[in-house]
Coordinates of C-alpha atoms in Angstrom, one line a residue:
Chain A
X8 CA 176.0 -53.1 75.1
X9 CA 174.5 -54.1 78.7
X10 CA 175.5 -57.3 78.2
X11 CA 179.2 -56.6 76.7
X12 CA 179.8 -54.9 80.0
X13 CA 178.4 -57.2 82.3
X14 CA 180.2 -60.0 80.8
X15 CA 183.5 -57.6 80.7
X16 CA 183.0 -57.2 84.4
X17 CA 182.2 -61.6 85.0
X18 CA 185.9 -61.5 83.3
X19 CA 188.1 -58.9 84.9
X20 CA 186.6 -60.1 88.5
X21 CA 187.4 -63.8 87.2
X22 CA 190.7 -62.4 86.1
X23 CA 191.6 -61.0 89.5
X24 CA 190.6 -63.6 91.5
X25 CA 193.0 -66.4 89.6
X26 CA 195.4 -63.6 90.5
X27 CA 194.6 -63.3 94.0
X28 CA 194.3 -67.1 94.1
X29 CA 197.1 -68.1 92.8
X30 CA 199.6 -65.4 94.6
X31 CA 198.6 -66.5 97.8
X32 CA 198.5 -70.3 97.1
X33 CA 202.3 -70.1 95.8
X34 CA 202.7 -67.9 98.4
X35 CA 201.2 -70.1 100.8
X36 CA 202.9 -73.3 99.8
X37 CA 206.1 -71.6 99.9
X38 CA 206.3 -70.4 103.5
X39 CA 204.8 -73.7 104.5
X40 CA 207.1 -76.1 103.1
X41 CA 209.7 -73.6 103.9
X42 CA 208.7 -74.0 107.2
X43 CA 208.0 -77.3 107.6
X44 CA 211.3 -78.4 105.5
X45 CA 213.2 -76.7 108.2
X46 CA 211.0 -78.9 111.2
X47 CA 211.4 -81.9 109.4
X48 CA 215.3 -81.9 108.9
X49 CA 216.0 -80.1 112.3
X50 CA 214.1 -82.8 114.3
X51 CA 213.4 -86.1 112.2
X52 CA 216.9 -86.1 110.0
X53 CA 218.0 -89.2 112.4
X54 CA 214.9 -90.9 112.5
X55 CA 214.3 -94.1 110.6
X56 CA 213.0 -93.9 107.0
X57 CA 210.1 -95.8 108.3
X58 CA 209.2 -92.5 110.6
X59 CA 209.9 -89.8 108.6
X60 CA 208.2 -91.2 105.4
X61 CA 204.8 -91.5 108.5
X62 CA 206.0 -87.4 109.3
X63 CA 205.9 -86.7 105.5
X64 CA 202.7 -87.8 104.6
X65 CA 201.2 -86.0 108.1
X66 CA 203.3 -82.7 106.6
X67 CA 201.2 -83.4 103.4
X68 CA 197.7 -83.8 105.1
X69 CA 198.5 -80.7 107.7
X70 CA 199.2 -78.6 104.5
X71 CA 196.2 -79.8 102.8
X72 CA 194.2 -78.8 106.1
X73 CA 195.8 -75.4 105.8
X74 CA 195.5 -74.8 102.6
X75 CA 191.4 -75.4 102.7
X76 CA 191.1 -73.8 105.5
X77 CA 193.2 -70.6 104.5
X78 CA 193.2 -70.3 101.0
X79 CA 190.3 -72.5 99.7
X80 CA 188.1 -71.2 102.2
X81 CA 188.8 -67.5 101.5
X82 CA 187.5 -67.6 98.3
X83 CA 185.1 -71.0 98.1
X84 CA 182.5 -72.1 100.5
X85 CA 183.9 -75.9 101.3
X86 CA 181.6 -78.4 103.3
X87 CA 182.4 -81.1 104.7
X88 CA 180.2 -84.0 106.4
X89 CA 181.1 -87.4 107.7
X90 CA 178.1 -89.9 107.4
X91 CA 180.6 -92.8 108.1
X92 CA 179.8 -93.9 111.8
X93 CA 182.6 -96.1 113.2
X94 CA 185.0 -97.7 110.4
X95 CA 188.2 -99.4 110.6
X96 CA 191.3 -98.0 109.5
X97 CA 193.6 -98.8 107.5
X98 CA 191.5 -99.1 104.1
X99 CA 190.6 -98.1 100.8
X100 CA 189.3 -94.5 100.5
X101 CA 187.5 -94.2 96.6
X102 CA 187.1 -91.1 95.7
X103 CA 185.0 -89.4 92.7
X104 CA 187.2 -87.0 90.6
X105 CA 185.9 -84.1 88.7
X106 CA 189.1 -81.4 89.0
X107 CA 192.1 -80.6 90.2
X108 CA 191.2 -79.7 93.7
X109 CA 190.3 -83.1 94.8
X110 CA 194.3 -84.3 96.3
X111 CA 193.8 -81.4 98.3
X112 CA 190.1 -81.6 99.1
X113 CA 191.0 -85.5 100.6
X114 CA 193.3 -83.7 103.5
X115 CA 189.8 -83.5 105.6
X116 CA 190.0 -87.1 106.3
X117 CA 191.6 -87.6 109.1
X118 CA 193.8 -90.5 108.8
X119 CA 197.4 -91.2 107.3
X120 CA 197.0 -91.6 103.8
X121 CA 198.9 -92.2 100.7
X122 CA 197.5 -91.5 97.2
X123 CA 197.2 -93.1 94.2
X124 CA 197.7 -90.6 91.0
X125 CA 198.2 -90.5 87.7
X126 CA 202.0 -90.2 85.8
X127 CA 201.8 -86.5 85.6
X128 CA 201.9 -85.3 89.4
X129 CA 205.1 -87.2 89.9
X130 CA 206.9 -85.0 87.1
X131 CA 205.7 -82.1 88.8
X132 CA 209.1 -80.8 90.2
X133 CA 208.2 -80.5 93.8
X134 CA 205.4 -82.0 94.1
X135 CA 206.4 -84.9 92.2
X136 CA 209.6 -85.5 95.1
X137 CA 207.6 -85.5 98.1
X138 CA 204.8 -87.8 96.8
X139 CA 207.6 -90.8 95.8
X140 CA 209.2 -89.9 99.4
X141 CA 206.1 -90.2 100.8
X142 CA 204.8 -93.3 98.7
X143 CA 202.6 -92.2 96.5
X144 CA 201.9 -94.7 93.9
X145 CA 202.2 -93.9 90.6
X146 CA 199.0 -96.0 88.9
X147 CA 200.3 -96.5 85.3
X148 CA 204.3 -96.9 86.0
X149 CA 203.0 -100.2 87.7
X150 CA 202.2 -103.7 87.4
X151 CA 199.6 -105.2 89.5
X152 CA 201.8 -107.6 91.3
X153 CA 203.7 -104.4 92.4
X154 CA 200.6 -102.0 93.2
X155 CA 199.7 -105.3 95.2
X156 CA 202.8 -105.6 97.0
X157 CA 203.2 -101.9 97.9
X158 CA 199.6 -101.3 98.9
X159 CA 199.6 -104.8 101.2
X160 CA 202.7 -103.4 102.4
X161 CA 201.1 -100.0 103.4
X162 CA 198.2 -101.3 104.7
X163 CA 199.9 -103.6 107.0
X164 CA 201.5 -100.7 108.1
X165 CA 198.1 -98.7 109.1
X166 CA 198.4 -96.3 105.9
X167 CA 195.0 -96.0 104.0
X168 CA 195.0 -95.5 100.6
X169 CA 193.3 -93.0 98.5
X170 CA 192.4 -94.0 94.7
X171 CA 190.2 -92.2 91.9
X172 CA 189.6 -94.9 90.2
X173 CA 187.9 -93.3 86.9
X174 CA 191.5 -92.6 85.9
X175 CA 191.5 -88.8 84.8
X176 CA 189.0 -85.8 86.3
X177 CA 186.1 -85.6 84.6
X178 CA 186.0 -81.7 84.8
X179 CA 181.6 -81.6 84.7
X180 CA 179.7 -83.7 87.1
X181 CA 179.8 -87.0 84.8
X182 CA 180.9 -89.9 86.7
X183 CA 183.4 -92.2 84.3
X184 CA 183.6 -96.2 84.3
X185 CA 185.8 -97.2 87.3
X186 CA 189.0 -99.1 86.9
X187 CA 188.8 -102.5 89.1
X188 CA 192.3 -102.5 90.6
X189 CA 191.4 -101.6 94.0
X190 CA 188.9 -103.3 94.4
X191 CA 190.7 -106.8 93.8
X192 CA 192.7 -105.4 96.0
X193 CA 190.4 -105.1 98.7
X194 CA 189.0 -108.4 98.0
X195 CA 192.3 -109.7 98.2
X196 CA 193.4 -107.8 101.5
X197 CA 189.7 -107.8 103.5
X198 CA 189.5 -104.3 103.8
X199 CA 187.0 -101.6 104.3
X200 CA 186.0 -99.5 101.6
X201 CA 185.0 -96.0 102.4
X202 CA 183.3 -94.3 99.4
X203 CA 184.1 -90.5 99.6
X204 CA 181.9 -88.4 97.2
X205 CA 182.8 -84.8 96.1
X206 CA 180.9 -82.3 94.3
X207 CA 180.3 -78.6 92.9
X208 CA 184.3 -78.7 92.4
X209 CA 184.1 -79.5 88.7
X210 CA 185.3 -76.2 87.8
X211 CA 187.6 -75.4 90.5
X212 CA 189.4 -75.2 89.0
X213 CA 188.6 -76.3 85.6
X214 CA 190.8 -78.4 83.1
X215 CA 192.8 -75.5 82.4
X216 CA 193.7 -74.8 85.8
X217 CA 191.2 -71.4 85.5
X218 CA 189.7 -70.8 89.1
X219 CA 185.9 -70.3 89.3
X220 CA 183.9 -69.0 92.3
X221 CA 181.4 -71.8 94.0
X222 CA 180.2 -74.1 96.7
X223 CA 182.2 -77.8 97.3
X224 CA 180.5 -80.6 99.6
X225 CA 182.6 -83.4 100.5
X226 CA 180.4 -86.3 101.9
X227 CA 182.1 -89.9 103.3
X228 CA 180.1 -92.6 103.0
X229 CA 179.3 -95.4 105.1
X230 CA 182.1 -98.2 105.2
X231 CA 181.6 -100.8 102.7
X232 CA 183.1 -104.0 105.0
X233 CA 184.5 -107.0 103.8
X234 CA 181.1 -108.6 104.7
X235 CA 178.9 -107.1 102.7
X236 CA 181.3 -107.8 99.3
X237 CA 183.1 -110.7 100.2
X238 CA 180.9 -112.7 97.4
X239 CA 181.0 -110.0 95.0
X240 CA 183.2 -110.3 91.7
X241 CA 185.8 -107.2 91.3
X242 CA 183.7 -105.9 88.8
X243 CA 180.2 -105.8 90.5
X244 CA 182.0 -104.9 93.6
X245 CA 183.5 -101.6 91.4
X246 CA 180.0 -101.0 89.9
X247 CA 178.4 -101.5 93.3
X248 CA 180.4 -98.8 94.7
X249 CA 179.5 -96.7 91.7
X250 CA 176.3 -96.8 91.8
X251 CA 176.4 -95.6 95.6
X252 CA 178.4 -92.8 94.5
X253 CA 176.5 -92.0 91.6
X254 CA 173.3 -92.3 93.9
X255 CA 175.1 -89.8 96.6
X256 CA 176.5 -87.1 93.8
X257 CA 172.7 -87.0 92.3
X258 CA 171.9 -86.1 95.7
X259 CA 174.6 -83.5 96.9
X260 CA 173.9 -82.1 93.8
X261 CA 170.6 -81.0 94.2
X262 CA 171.2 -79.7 97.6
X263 CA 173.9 -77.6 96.0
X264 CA 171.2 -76.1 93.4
X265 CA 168.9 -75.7 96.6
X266 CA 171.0 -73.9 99.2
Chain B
X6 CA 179.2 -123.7 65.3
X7 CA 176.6 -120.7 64.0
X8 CA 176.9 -117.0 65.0
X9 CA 174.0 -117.3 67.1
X10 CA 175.3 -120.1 69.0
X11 CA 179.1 -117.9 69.2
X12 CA 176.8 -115.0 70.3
X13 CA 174.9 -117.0 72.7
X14 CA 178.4 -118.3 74.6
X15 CA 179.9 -115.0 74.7
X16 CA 177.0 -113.6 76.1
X17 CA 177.0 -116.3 79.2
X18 CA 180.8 -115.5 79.7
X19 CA 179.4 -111.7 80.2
X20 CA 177.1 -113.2 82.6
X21 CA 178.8 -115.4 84.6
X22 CA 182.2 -113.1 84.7
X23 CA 180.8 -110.0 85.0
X24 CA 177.1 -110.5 86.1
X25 CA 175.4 -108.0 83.4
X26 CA 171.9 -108.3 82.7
X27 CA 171.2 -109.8 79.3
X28 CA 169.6 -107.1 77.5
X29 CA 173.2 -104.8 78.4
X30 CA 174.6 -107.3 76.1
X31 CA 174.1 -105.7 72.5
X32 CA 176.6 -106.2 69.8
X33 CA 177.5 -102.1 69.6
X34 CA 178.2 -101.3 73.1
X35 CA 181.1 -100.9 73.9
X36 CA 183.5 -102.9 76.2
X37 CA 185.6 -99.7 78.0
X38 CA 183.1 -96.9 78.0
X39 CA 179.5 -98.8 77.4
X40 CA 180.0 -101.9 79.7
X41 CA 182.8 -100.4 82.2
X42 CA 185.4 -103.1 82.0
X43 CA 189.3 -102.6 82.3
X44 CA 192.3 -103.9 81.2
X45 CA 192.2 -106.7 84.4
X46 CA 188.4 -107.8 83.3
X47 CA 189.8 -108.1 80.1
X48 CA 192.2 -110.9 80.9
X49 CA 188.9 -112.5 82.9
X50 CA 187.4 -112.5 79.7
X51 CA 190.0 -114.1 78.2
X52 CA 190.2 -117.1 80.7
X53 CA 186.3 -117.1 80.4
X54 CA 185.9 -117.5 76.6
X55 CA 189.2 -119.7 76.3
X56 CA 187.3 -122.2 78.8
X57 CA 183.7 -121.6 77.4
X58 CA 185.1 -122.3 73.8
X59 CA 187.7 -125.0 74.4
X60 CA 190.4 -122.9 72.7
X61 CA 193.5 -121.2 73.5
X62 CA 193.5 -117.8 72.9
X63 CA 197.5 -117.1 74.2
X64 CA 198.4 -116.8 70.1
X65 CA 195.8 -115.4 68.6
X66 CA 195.9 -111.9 66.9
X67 CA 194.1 -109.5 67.0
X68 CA 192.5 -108.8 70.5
X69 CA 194.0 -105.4 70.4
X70 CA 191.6 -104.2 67.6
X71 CA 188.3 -105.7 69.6
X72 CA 186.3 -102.3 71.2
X73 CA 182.9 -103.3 70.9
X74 CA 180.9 -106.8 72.2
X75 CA 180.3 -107.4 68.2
X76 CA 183.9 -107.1 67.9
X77 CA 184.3 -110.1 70.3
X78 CA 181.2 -111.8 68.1
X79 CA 183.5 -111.9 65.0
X80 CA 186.8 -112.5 66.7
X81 CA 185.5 -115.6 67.6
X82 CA 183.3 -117.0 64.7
X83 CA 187.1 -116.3 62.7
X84 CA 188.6 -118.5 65.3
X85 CA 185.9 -121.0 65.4
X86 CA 185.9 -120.9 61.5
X87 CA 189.6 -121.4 60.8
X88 CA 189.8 -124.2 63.2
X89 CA 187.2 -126.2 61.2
X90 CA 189.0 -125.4 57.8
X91 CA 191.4 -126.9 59.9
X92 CA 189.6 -130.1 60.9
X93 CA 190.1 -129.0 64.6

């Protein structure tokens, strides 16, 4: 009987808070694109396509910011630490993906950045506009002479790209087999590749879109330069990487299970 | 050519293409979700076996069904096989 009513309680305060959580996100998302909608046509309308599509994608990563900071952070404890010293930009940001919070979760880079997603996001009927206006690449509606051209075209350009390259989230704290795309890419371009680990997010929400209560760290790794895997084969480099992420999610893990 | 040699020469493409240690190499793992290549390795593997085995691959049938390393054992010993009934 204790335990029918404890667990009652786990799922009413559970059921609230996706309540809570989700008014105010929608709410949130709104008013901001609302606002910034209005900015964006009112000043940049006559601006090159060039400029605006650079304003976009800072709208994205300012409502990213804001949306951590005031309505992630309400609910979640989110930590963020930078262990990459002095990198250059533009590059290749690889990211670990375990739930659907990570597009927002890469807003505390600070850098211009476009992402590389799945099929789905871009059906997404607002979401889905602003990410091919802001040029978003859309991983599986693409050859790799096109991801090629359009990444060597946003690099040159000083946008840095964000990938996940195990594909899908992995909704538990498994890390799946990387796809190698990128990473001939960067060979082929001479870029730095930042490795950017997140964890404690697996169920935040989980792969139903439910919200769970929790702790996420964010750590970004030490730049992997052109250097160190210019003799590398795409697919040790992609395993290389891996296994530094790997390494780096075993350890933020246990912190997590410390603090 | 005997299995063990067809074994032996698609192991050294693994090796040379991909740099995995010889004792990843067993016959049931896996090519995707065991030895963590993708579609773009794939066609490396391709150019590596066609040039480790003398033979164009382009035509053949049935690269779709391969999933595991054993897969790619038998794939080849057929190829290697109907080429001698061939006198090739």
């Amino acid at each position: 009987m204790v335990d029918k009513n404890i667990f009652c309680y786990f799922y009413i305060k559970r059921f609230l808070f996706n309540i809570l959580f989700y008014s105010y996100f929608v709410l949130f998302t709104l008013v901001y694109f609302i606002l910034a909608g209005l900015c964006f046509f009112t000043f940049f309308a006559f601006h090159t396509t060039g400029e605006n599509r650079s304003r976009l994608r800072y709208y994205i990563l300012l409502y990213g910011r804001l949306i951590i900071k005031y309505v992630i952070e309400l609910f979640i404890y989110v930590k963020y630490t930078d262990k990459s010293i002095k990198y250059s930009k533009p590059c290749i940001y690889i990211f670990n993906h375990r739930s659907a919070s990570d597009p927002f979760l890469v807003a505390l880079l600070d850098d211009e950045m476009a992402q590389v997603v799945n099929r789905w996001p871009f059906k997404l009927p607002f979401y889905g506009v602003i990410a091919k206006k802001a040029e978003y690449m859309s991983i599986l509606d693409l050859s790799y002479e096109e991801i090629l051209k359009r990444t060597t075209h946003l690099l040159n350009k000083g946008v840095s790209i964000v990938v996940f390259p195990e594909g899908t989230r992995s909704g538990s704290n498994e890390m799946g087999q990387f796809n190698g795309t990128f990473f001939r890419i960067a060979k082929e371009y001479g870029c730095q590749i930042i490795p950017v680990c997140i964890t404690g997010n697996e169920f935040i929400p989980d792969r139903s879109f439910k919200m769970h209560f929790g702790k996420i760290k964010v750590h970004k790794l030490k730049p992997i330069t052109y250097d160190i895997y210019k003799e590398m084969t795409p697919f040790k480099l992609k395993n290389y990487v891996r296994r530094i992420m790997l390494e780096e999610t075993q350890k933020m893990e246990a912190e997590l299970e410390n603090e | 050519m005997k299995r063990e040699e067809i074994v032996s020469l698609v192991n050294e493409v693994f090796e040379e293409y991909f740099e995995l240690e010889q004792e990843e190499l067993l016959p049931e793992k896996l090519l995707f979700d065991d030895l963590g290549l993708d579609s773009l390795d794939i066609v490396d593997m391709i150019v590596g076996l066609q040039k480790k085995f003398g033979i164009n691959l382009r035509n053949q049938t049935g690269f779709q069904q391969i999933r595991s390393l054993k897969d790619v054992y038998d794939f080849l010993e057929n190829i290697v096989m109907k080429k001698k009934e061939n006198g090739g």
